[in-house]
Coordinates of C-alpha atoms and ligand atoms in Angstrom, one line a residue:
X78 CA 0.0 0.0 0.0
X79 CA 1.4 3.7 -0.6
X80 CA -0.8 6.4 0.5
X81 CA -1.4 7.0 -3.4
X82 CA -3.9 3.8 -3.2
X83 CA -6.2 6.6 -1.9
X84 CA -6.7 7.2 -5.6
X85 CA -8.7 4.0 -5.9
X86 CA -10.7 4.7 -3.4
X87 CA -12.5 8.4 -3.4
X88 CA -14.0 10.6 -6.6
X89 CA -10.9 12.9 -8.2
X90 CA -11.2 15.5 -10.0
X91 CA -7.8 17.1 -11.1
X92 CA -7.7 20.6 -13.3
X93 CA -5.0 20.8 -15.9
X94 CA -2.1 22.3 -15.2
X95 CA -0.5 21.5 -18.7
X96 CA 2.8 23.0 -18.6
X97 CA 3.3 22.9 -14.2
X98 CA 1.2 25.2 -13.9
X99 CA -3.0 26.2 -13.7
X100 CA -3.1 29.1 -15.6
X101 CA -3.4 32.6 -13.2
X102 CA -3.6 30.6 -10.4
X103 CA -0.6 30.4 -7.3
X104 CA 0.1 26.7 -5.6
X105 CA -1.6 28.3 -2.7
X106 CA -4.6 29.7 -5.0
X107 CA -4.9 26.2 -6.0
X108 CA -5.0 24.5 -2.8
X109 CA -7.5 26.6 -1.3
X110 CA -10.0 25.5 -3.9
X111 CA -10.0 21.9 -2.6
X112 CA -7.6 20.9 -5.0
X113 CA -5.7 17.7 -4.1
X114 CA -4.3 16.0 -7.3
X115 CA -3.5 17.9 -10.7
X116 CA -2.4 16.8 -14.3
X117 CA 0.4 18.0 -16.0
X118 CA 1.5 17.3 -20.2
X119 CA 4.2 15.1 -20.5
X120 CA 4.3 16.5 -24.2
X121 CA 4.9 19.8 -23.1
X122 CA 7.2 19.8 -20.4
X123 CA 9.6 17.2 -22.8
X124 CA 9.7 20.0 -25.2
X125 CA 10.4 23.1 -22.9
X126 CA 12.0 22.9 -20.0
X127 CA 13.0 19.5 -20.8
X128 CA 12.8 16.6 -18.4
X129 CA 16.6 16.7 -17.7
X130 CA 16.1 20.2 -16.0
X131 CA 12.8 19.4 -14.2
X132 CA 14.6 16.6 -12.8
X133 CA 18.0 19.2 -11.8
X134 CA 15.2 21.2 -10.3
X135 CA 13.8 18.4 -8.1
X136 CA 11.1 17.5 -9.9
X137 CA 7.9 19.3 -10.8
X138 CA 6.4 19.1 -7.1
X139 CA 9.5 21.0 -6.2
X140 CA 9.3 23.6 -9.2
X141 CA 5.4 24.3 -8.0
X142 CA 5.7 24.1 -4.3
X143 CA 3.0 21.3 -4.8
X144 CA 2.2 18.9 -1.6
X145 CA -0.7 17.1 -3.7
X146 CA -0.6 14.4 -6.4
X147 CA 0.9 14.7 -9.5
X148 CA -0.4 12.5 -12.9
X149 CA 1.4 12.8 -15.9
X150 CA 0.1 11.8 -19.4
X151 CA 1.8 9.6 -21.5
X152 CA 2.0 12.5 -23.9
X153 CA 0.3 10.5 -26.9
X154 CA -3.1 11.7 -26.8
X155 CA -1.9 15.0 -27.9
X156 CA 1.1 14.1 -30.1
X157 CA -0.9 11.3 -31.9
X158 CA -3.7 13.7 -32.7
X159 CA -1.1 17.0 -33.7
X160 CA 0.5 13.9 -36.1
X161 CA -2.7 12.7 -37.4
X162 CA -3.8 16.2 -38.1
X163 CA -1.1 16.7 -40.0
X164 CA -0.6 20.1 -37.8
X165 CA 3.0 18.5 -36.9
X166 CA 5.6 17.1 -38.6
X167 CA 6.5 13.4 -37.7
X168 CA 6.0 9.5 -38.1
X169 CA 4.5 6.9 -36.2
X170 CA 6.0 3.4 -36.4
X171 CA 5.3 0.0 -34.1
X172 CA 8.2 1.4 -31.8
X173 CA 6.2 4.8 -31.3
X174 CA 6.7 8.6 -32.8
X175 CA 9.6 10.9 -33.9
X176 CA 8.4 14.5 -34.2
X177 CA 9.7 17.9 -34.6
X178 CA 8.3 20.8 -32.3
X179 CA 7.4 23.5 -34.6
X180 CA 8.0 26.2 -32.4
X181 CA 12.1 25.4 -31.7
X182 CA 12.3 22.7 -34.2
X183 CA 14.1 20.3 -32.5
X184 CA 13.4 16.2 -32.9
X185 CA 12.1 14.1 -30.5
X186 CA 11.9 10.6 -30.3
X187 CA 8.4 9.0 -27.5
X188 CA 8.5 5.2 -27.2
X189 CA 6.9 3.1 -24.9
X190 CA 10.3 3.1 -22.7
X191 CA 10.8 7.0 -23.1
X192 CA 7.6 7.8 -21.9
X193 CA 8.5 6.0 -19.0
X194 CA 11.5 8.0 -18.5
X195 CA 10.3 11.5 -19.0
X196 CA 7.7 11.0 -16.5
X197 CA 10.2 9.5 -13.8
X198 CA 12.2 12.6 -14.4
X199 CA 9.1 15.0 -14.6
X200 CA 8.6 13.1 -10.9
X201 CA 4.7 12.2 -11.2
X202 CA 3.2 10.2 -8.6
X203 CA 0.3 8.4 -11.1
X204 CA 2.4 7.6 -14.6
X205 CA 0.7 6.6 -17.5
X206 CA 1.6 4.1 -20.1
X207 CA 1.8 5.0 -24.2
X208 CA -1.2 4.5 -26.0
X209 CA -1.5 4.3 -30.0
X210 CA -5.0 7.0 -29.9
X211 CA -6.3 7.6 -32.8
X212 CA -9.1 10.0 -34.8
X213 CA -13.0 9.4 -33.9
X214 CA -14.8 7.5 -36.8
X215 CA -12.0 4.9 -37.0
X216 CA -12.8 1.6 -39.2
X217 CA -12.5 -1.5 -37.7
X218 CA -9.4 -2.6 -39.3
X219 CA -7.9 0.5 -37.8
X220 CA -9.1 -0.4 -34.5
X221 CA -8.0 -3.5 -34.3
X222 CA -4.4 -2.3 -35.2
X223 CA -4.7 0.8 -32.7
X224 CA -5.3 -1.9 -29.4
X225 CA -3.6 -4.5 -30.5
X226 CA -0.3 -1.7 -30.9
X227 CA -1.8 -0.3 -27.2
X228 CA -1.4 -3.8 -26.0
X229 CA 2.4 -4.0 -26.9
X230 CA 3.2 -0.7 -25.5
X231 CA 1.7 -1.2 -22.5
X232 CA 3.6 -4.2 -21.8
X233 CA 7.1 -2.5 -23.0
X234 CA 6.2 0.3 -20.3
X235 CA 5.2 -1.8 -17.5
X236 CA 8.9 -4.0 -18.3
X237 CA 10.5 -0.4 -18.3
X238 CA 8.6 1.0 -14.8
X239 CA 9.5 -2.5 -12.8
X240 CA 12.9 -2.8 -14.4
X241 CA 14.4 0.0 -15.0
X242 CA 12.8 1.9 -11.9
X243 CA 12.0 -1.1 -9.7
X244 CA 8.1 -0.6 -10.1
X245 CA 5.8 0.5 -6.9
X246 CA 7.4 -1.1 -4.9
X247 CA 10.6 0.9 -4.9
X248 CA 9.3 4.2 -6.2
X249 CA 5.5 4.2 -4.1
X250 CA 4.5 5.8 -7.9
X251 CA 1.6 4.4 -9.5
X252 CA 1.7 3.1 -13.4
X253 CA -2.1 3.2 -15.2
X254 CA -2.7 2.5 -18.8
X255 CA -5.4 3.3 -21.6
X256 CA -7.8 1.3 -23.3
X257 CA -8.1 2.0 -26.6
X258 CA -10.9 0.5 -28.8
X259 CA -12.9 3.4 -30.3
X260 CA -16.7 2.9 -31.0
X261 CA -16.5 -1.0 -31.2
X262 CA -17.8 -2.5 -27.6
X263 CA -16.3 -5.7 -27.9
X264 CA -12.9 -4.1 -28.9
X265 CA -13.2 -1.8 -25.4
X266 CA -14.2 -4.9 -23.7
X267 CA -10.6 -6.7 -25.3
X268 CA -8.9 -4.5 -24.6
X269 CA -9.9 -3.7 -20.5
X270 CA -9.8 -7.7 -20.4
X271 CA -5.6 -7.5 -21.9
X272 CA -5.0 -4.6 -20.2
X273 CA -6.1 -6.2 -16.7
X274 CA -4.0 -9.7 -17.5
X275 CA -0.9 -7.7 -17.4
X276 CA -2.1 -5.9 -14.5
X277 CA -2.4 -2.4 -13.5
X278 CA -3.4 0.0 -10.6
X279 CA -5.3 2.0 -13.0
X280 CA -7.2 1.9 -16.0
X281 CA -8.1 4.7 -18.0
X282 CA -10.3 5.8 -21.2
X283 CA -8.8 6.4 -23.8
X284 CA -9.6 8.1 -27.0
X285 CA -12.7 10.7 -27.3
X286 CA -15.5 10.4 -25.0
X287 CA -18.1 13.0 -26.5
X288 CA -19.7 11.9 -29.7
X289 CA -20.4 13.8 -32.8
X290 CA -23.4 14.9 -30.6
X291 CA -21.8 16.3 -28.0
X292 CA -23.1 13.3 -25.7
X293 CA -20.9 11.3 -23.4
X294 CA -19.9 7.4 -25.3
X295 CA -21.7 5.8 -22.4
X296 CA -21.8 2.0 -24.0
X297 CA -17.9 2.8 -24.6
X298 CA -17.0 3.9 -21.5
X299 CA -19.1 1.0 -19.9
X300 CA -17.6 -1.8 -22.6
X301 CA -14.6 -0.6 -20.4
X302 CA -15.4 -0.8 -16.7
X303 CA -17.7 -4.2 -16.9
X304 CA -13.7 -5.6 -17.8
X305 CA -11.5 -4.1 -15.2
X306 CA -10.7 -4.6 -11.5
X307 CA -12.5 -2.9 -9.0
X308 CA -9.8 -1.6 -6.8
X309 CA -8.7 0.4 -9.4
X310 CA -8.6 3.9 -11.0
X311 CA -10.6 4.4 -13.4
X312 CA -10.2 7.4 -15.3
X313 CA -12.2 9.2 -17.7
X314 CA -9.7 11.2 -19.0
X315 CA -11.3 14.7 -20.5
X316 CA -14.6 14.5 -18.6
X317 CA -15.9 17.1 -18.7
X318 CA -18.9 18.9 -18.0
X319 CA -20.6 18.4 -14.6
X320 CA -23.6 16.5 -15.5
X321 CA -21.2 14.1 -17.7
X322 CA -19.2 13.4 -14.6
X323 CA -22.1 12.8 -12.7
X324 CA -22.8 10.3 -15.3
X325 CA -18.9 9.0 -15.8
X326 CA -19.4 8.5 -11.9
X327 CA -22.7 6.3 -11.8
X328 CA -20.8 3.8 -14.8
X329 CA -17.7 3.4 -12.6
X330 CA -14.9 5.9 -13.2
X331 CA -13.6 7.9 -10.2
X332 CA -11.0 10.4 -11.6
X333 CA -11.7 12.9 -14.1
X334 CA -10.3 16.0 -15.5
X335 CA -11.0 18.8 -18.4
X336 CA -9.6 21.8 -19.5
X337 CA -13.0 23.4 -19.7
X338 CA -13.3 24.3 -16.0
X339 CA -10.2 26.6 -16.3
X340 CA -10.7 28.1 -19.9
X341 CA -14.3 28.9 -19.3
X342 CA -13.3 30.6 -16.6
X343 CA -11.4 32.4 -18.4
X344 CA -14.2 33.2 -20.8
X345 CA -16.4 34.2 -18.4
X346 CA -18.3 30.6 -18.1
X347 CA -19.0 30.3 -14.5
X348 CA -20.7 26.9 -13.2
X349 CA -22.5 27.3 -10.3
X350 CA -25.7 25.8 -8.2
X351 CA -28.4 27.6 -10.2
X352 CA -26.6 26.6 -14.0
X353 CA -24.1 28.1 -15.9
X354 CA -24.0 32.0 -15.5
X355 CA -22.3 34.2 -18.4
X356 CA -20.3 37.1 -16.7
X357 CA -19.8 39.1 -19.7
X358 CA -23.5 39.5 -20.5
X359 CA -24.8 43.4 -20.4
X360 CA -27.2 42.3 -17.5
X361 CA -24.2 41.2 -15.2
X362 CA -23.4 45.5 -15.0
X363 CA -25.1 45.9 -12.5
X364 CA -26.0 42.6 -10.5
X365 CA -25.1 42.7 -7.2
X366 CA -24.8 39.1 -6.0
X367 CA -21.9 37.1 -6.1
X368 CA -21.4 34.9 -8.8
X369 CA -23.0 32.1 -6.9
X370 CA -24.7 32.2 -3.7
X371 CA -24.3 28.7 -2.4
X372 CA -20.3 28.9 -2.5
X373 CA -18.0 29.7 0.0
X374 CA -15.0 30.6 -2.2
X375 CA -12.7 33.6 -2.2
X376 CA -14.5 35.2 -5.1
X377 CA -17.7 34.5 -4.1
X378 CA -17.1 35.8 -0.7
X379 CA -15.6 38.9 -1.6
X380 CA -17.1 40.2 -5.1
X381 CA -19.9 41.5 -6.9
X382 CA -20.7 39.8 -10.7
X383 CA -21.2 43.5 -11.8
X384 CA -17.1 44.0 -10.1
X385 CA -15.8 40.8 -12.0
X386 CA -18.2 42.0 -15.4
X387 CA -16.6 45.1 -15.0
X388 CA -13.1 43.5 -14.8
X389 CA -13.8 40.8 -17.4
X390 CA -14.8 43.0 -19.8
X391 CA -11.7 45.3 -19.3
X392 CA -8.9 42.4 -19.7
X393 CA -7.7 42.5 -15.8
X394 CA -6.2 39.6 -14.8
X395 CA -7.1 39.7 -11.5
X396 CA -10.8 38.2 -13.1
X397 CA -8.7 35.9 -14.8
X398 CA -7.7 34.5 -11.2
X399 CA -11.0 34.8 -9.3
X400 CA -13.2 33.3 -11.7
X401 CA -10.8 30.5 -12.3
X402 CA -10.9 29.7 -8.2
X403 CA -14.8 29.6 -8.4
X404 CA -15.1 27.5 -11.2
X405 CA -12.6 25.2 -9.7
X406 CA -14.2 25.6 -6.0
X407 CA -17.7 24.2 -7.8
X408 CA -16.3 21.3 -9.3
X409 CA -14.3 20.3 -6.2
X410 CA -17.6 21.2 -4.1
X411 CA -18.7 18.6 -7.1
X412 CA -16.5 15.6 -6.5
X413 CA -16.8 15.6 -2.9
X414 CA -20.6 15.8 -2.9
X415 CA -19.8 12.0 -5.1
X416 CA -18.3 11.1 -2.1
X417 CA -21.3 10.8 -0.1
X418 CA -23.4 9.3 -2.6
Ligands
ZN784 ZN1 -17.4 30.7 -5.8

């Protein structure tokens, strides 16, 4: 047991915090909300700073002044899709992806055992193996090739975190890997049942999870959990809105994240107990209650929607920051009312 098992056991919901950080929020900031575990993108802290000097530094924990948990991605989700898009440059073979960052243009090489690597440097707590993810609307034959690929890497990772590293039991870290499948059920359902013969303290879904609809892939996402253990994680990786983790929750997952709580913040989206409220809009001027009523956060404590309208509306940061705590206050309010359920 490490005390990360505590994962397995309780709702999570952890707010990006792509590149070490959650955008105009301090470490401090971000524990007051209720915050206890965060994400960070493998893919982006390989390309700048570089693992090697996250690692000099003492890892990211150090960098941030974090006490919580830290999960990396694998960094495929987003590479595989900037490849597939054609909006990098790069190849993806059986042995993983070589890419060139646009922005610096340097090459990079991601295999199953490099993954592994950059995240031990990065210095998550929750890993995550390398997944072959694909574009929605997949054919089968596609599919097939995408898990069966998923399969391998997994393995090659879980070899590379237990011999290279020593596994759990020498690091307390956690390794979790992604089930791949797409839209077919009994592909999902294959790969959970592989996935859970090699063994893993956390399984989580990979791919999309909204449809061309907008709705949640609930058949999908329950293909996955009817095939793993239990006393797992079970991730839902980019849910999402609160009524779709409600629903992610009632199939079986327990962790959760999405960048929408902290960019529609940013836009002026604010969840709250009576629906979504819309900051910018003319009849915020002059409204004098706080953004939501039943929350006890620093913004809605101190500040009037016609104050943070005003602000919004006139670029200050300091909105930027306040409306970001309260959207990440509700959904932590969110996960722990899961809790009692
Ligand atoms: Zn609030």
């Amino acid at each position: 047991m490490t005390n990360l098992d505590i994962l397995k056991e309780k709702y999570f919901f952890m707010p990006d915090a792509t590149r070490g950080a959650v955008r105009y929020l301090t470490t401090k900031q971000l524990e007051e909300t209720g915050t206890e575990a965060i994400v960070t993108n493998t893919l982006h802290l390989l390309i700048h700073p570089g693992p090697d000097v996250i690692q000099q530094l003492g890892g990211i924990k150090k960098m941030m002044g974090w006490k919580g948990i830290v999960f990396t991605d694998s960094g495929g989700f987003q590479l595989f899709s900037l490849l597939h898009s054609k909006k990098w440059k790069g190849k993806v073979s059986e042995n993983g992806a070589t890419f060139k960052s646009p922005k610096e243009g340097n090459t990079y090489e991601l295999t199953p055992e490099s993954s592994i690597d950059i995240q031990m440097k990065i210095g998550s707590d929750v890993l995550v193996t390398l997944d072959d993810c694909r574009d929605t609307g997949l054919s089968r034959a596609d599919a097939e090739k995408s898990v069966e690929r998923t399969l391998k890497w997994a393995v090659r990772c879980k070899e590379r975190f237990n011999n290279e590293y020593g596994g759990t039991k020498k690091t307390g870290k956690l390794l979790t890997c992604v089930v791949q499948g797409s839209n077919y059920l009994d592909l999902r359902a294959y790969c959970a049942k592989e996935l859970s013969k090699i063994g893993f303290d956390g399984y989580n879904f990979g791919g999309y999870v909204i449809d061309k609809d907008g709705e949640l892939v609930v058949d999908e996402m329950s293909a996955v959990i009817e095939n793993v253990p239990k006393d797992t994680i079970r991730y839902a990786m980019g849910v999402g809105k609160p009524e779709d983790i409600v629903k992610a929750s009632k199939i079986g997952y327990n962790l959760f994240d999405t960048v929408l709580v902290t960019r529609n913040a940013r836009h002026g989206t604010l969840y709250t107990s009576q629906g979504v409220v819309r900051i910018k809009n003319s009849e915020m001027a002059l409204d004098q209650a706080p953004v939501d009523r039943e929350c006890n956060c620093e913004c809605c404590r101190n500040y009037t929607r016609a104050y943070l309208h005003h602000m919004l509306k006139n670029g200050e940061a300091t909105a930027l920051t306040l409306l970001t705590i309260h959207n990440l206050t509700f959904y932590q309010t969110l996960i722990k009312g899961l809790t009692l359920l």
